[in-house]
Amino acid sequence: MRVLFIVGLVANLLLAASTWLFVPETVAVHFDSAGSPNAWVSPRLNAGLMAGVNLLLFVALCLGLAVTKRSPARWLNVPNRNFWLQLQNRDQMNRMISGLLYQYGFATYLFLFVIQLLVFKANRAEVPQLNLLFFWGATCAFLAYTGFWCYLLLRRFALPETSAHVSE
């Protein structure tokens, strides 16, 4: 999953760079409820903001993983913590957290890519107009995935059947 996470970052950074190169002198960056632009910036600022958001997400997830791996058990809160924070289970817990965060990070990058692509496409049109069908479709899909990801998190941290006798 880490490779896909990095691929997501690179794809978003390339898209940010292309917006700097292939859009008009002013870029619509905010759209009203009808999909019409109502806020504009320079292509350079737009590309910088997009790259900044993507890099911030990358740094936050990587730092979060590093801090989690080095944190004392009393600072961590996971389902069935008495089981997962035991020394013999800590490595498996860290691998599960890493996998889940990389998975969610990739999904977030995919969502950001779609949104940035919609904004890019809107700005390439003679009259900028955001495609609301795809915007809301992508937003709903990402929110549905977020709910599914939360379910996965709880399932992954369920007690293994052989350890069901371990008390909370």
mmCIF file of C-alpha atoms in Angstrom:
data_model
loop_
_atom_site.group_PDB
_atom_site.id
_atom_site.type_symbol
_atom_site.label_atom_id
_atom_site.label_comp_id
_atom_site.label_asym_id
_atom_site.label_seq_id
_atom_site.Cartn_x
_atom_site.Cartn_y
_atom_site.Cartn_z
ATOM 1 C CA MET A 1 0.000 0.000 0.000
ATOM 2 C CA ARG A 2 2.902 2.341 0.660
ATOM 3 C CA VAL A 3 3.838 2.255 -3.036
ATOM 4 C CA LEU A 4 0.289 3.231 -4.064
ATOM 5 C CA PHE A 5 0.340 5.995 -1.453
ATOM 6 C CA ILE A 6 3.527 7.420 -2.997
ATOM 7 C CA VAL A 7 2.127 6.974 -6.525
ATOM 8 C CA GLY A 8 -0.921 8.979 -5.397
ATOM 9 C CA LEU A 9 1.318 11.774 -4.145
ATOM 10 C CA VAL A 10 3.355 11.865 -7.369
ATOM 11 C CA ALA A 11 0.220 11.841 -9.554
ATOM 12 C CA ASN A 12 -1.249 14.761 -7.614
ATOM 13 C CA LEU A 13 2.004 16.735 -7.770
ATOM 14 C CA LEU A 14 2.212 16.179 -11.535
ATOM 15 C CA LEU A 15 -1.377 17.347 -11.907
ATOM 16 C CA ALA A 16 -0.594 20.434 -9.805
ATOM 17 C CA ALA A 17 2.380 21.214 -12.055
ATOM 18 C CA SER A 18 0.283 20.749 -15.185
ATOM 19 C CA THR A 19 -2.314 23.196 -13.888
ATOM 20 C CA TRP A 20 0.429 25.791 -13.633
ATOM 21 C CA LEU A 21 1.421 25.187 -17.244
ATOM 22 C CA PHE A 22 -1.877 24.593 -19.020
ATOM 23 C CA VAL A 23 -4.504 26.916 -17.563
ATOM 24 C CA PRO A 24 -5.459 30.544 -18.282
ATOM 25 C CA GLU A 25 -3.920 33.564 -16.536
ATOM 26 C CA THR A 26 -6.517 33.338 -13.765
ATOM 27 C CA VAL A 27 -7.736 30.048 -12.353
ATOM 28 C CA ALA A 28 -11.149 29.400 -10.831
ATOM 29 C CA VAL A 29 -10.513 27.700 -7.487
ATOM 30 C CA HIS A 30 -13.924 27.885 -5.860
ATOM 31 C CA PHE A 31 -17.331 27.218 -7.336
ATOM 32 C CA ASP A 32 -20.850 27.996 -6.141
ATOM 33 C CA SER A 33 -23.672 25.489 -5.728
ATOM 34 C CA ALA A 34 -24.446 25.739 -9.450
ATOM 35 C CA GLY A 35 -20.845 24.948 -10.428
ATOM 36 C CA SER A 36 -20.043 28.519 -11.495
ATOM 37 C CA PRO A 37 -16.680 29.955 -10.416
ATOM 38 C CA ASN A 38 -16.698 32.583 -7.675
ATOM 39 C CA ALA A 39 -13.044 32.790 -6.594
ATOM 40 C CA TRP A 40 -9.950 33.165 -8.765
ATOM 41 C CA VAL A 41 -6.170 32.995 -8.240
ATOM 42 C CA SER A 42 -3.052 32.887 -10.379
ATOM 43 C CA PRO A 43 -1.992 29.532 -11.849
ATOM 44 C CA ARG A 44 1.185 29.693 -9.765
ATOM 45 C CA LEU A 45 -0.717 30.136 -6.493
ATOM 46 C CA ASN A 46 -3.194 27.420 -7.458
ATOM 47 C CA ALA A 47 -0.398 24.939 -8.234
ATOM 48 C CA GLY A 48 1.402 25.886 -5.019
ATOM 49 C CA LEU A 49 -1.709 25.399 -2.905
ATOM 50 C CA MET A 50 -2.501 22.049 -4.521
ATOM 51 C CA ALA A 51 1.079 20.833 -4.098
ATOM 52 C CA GLY A 52 1.123 22.138 -0.523
ATOM 53 C CA VAL A 53 -2.054 20.282 0.455
ATOM 54 C CA ASN A 54 -0.736 17.053 -1.055
ATOM 55 C CA LEU A 55 2.669 17.382 0.607
ATOM 56 C CA LEU A 56 1.062 18.268 3.935
ATOM 57 C CA LEU A 57 -1.045 15.107 3.758
ATOM 58 C CA PHE A 58 2.074 13.057 2.988
ATOM 59 C CA VAL A 59 4.055 14.544 5.877
ATOM 60 C CA ALA A 60 1.137 14.239 8.320
ATOM 61 C CA LEU A 61 0.579 10.546 7.563
ATOM 62 C CA CYS A 62 4.282 9.685 7.624
ATOM 63 C CA LEU A 63 4.866 11.588 10.865
ATOM 64 C CA GLY A 64 1.727 10.073 12.365
ATOM 65 C CA LEU A 65 3.004 6.588 11.610
ATOM 66 C CA ALA A 66 6.453 7.357 13.012
ATOM 67 C CA VAL A 67 5.006 8.823 16.207
ATOM 68 C CA THR A 68 2.594 5.909 16.635
ATOM 69 C CA LYS A 69 5.397 3.362 16.345
ATOM 70 C CA ARG A 70 7.493 5.149 18.970
ATOM 71 C CA SER A 71 4.748 6.172 21.387
ATOM 72 C CA PRO A 72 4.326 4.579 24.793
ATOM 73 C CA ALA A 73 1.320 2.270 25.039
ATOM 74 C CA ARG A 74 -0.498 4.633 27.411
ATOM 75 C CA TRP A 75 -0.701 7.239 24.618
ATOM 76 C CA LEU A 76 -2.336 4.915 22.100
ATOM 77 C CA ASN A 77 -6.015 4.177 21.810
ATOM 78 C CA VAL A 78 -7.046 1.278 19.594
ATOM 79 C CA PRO A 79 -9.949 -1.160 19.884
ATOM 80 C CA ASN A 80 -9.074 -4.036 22.243
ATOM 81 C CA ARG A 81 -6.031 -2.084 23.379
ATOM 82 C CA ASN A 82 -5.191 -4.488 26.233
ATOM 83 C CA PHE A 83 -4.528 -7.185 23.645
ATOM 84 C CA TRP A 84 -2.935 -5.145 20.849
ATOM 85 C CA LEU A 85 -0.619 -3.122 23.085
ATOM 86 C CA GLN A 86 1.019 -6.190 24.605
ATOM 87 C CA LEU A 87 4.656 -6.381 23.530
ATOM 88 C CA GLN A 88 4.187 -9.587 21.525
ATOM 89 C CA ASN A 89 1.331 -7.981 19.513
ATOM 90 C CA ARG A 90 2.782 -4.494 19.050
ATOM 91 C CA ASP A 91 4.579 -5.238 15.748
ATOM 92 C CA GLN A 92 1.430 -6.683 14.208
ATOM 93 C CA MET A 93 -0.547 -3.679 15.456
ATOM 94 C CA ASN A 94 1.973 -1.286 13.879
ATOM 95 C CA ARG A 95 1.789 -3.167 10.566
ATOM 96 C CA MET A 96 -2.014 -3.006 10.625
ATOM 97 C CA ILE A 97 -2.008 0.711 11.418
ATOM 98 C CA SER A 98 0.535 1.364 8.656
ATOM 99 C CA GLY A 99 -1.464 -0.612 6.111
ATOM 100 C CA LEU A 100 -4.720 1.075 7.045
ATOM 101 C CA LEU A 101 -3.249 4.583 6.993
ATOM 102 C CA TYR A 102 -1.494 4.043 3.666
ATOM 103 C CA GLN A 103 -4.750 2.661 2.273
ATOM 104 C CA TYR A 104 -6.728 5.678 3.484
ATOM 105 C CA GLY A 105 -3.983 8.034 2.323
ATOM 106 C CA PHE A 106 -4.150 6.557 -1.174
ATOM 107 C CA ALA A 107 -7.946 6.867 -1.205
ATOM 108 C CA THR A 108 -7.594 10.502 -0.134
ATOM 109 C CA TYR A 109 -5.064 11.133 -2.900
ATOM 110 C CA LEU A 110 -7.407 9.499 -5.397
ATOM 111 C CA PHE A 111 -10.243 11.763 -4.237
ATOM 112 C CA LEU A 112 -8.025 14.859 -4.400
ATOM 113 C CA PHE A 113 -6.845 13.848 -7.867
ATOM 114 C CA VAL A 114 -10.410 13.581 -9.154
ATOM 115 C CA ILE A 115 -11.360 16.953 -7.635
ATOM 116 C CA GLN A 116 -8.211 18.628 -8.977
ATOM 117 C CA LEU A 117 -8.874 17.096 -12.393
ATOM 118 C CA LEU A 118 -12.442 18.442 -12.368
ATOM 119 C CA VAL A 119 -11.151 21.919 -11.474
ATOM 120 C CA PHE A 120 -8.447 21.645 -14.154
ATOM 121 C CA LYS A 121 -11.029 20.618 -16.755
ATOM 122 C CA ALA A 122 -13.370 23.426 -15.695
ATOM 123 C CA ASN A 123 -10.554 25.950 -16.128
ATOM 124 C CA ARG A 124 -9.680 24.653 -19.586
ATOM 125 C CA ALA A 125 -13.222 25.351 -20.816
ATOM 126 C CA GLU A 126 -14.045 28.629 -22.538
ATOM 127 C CA VAL A 127 -16.584 29.338 -19.788
ATOM 128 C CA PRO A 128 -15.410 27.641 -16.567
ATOM 129 C CA GLN A 129 -18.047 25.352 -15.084
ATOM 130 C CA LEU A 130 -17.479 22.617 -12.497
ATOM 131 C CA ASN A 131 -19.102 19.282 -13.358
ATOM 132 C CA LEU A 132 -21.255 18.891 -10.249
ATOM 133 C CA LEU A 133 -22.380 15.363 -11.101
ATOM 134 C CA PHE A 134 -18.800 14.098 -10.940
ATOM 135 C CA PHE A 135 -17.944 16.382 -8.009
ATOM 136 C CA TRP A 136 -20.778 15.075 -5.847
ATOM 137 C CA GLY A 137 -20.274 11.533 -7.112
ATOM 138 C CA ALA A 138 -16.609 11.618 -6.083
ATOM 139 C CA THR A 139 -17.470 13.219 -2.744
ATOM 140 C CA CYS A 140 -20.148 10.625 -1.949
ATOM 141 C CA ALA A 141 -17.851 7.779 -3.031
ATOM 142 C CA PHE A 142 -15.072 9.100 -0.776
ATOM 143 C CA LEU A 143 -17.436 9.475 2.178
ATOM 144 C CA ALA A 144 -18.786 5.952 1.612
ATOM 145 C CA TYR A 145 -15.220 4.657 1.479
ATOM 146 C CA THR A 146 -14.451 6.513 4.710
ATOM 147 C CA GLY A 147 -17.311 4.671 6.415
ATOM 148 C CA PHE A 148 -16.090 1.359 4.989
ATOM 149 C CA TRP A 149 -12.541 2.156 6.126
ATOM 150 C CA CYS A 150 -13.794 2.792 9.682
ATOM 151 C CA TYR A 151 -15.536 -0.581 9.580
ATOM 152 C CA LEU A 152 -12.277 -2.196 8.373
ATOM 153 C CA LEU A 153 -10.376 -0.537 11.199
ATOM 154 C CA LEU A 154 -12.726 -1.977 13.799
ATOM 155 C CA ARG A 155 -12.662 -5.433 12.171
ATOM 156 C CA ARG A 156 -8.870 -5.536 11.941
ATOM 157 C CA PHE A 157 -8.536 -4.691 15.607
ATOM 158 C CA ALA A 158 -11.076 -7.258 16.741
ATOM 159 C CA LEU A 159 -9.634 -9.906 19.016
ATOM 160 C CA PRO A 160 -8.301 -12.937 17.163
ATOM 161 C CA GLU A 161 -10.545 -15.942 17.827
ATOM 162 C CA THR A 162 -7.766 -17.727 19.699
ATOM 163 C CA SER A 163 -7.496 -14.732 22.031
ATOM 164 C CA ALA A 164 -11.182 -14.128 22.699
ATOM 165 C CA HIS A 165 -10.657 -15.091 26.324
ATOM 166 C CA VAL A 166 -8.402 -12.064 26.923
ATOM 167 C CA SER A 167 -10.375 -9.606 29.018
ATOM 168 C CA GLU A 168 -10.662 -5.916 28.424
#
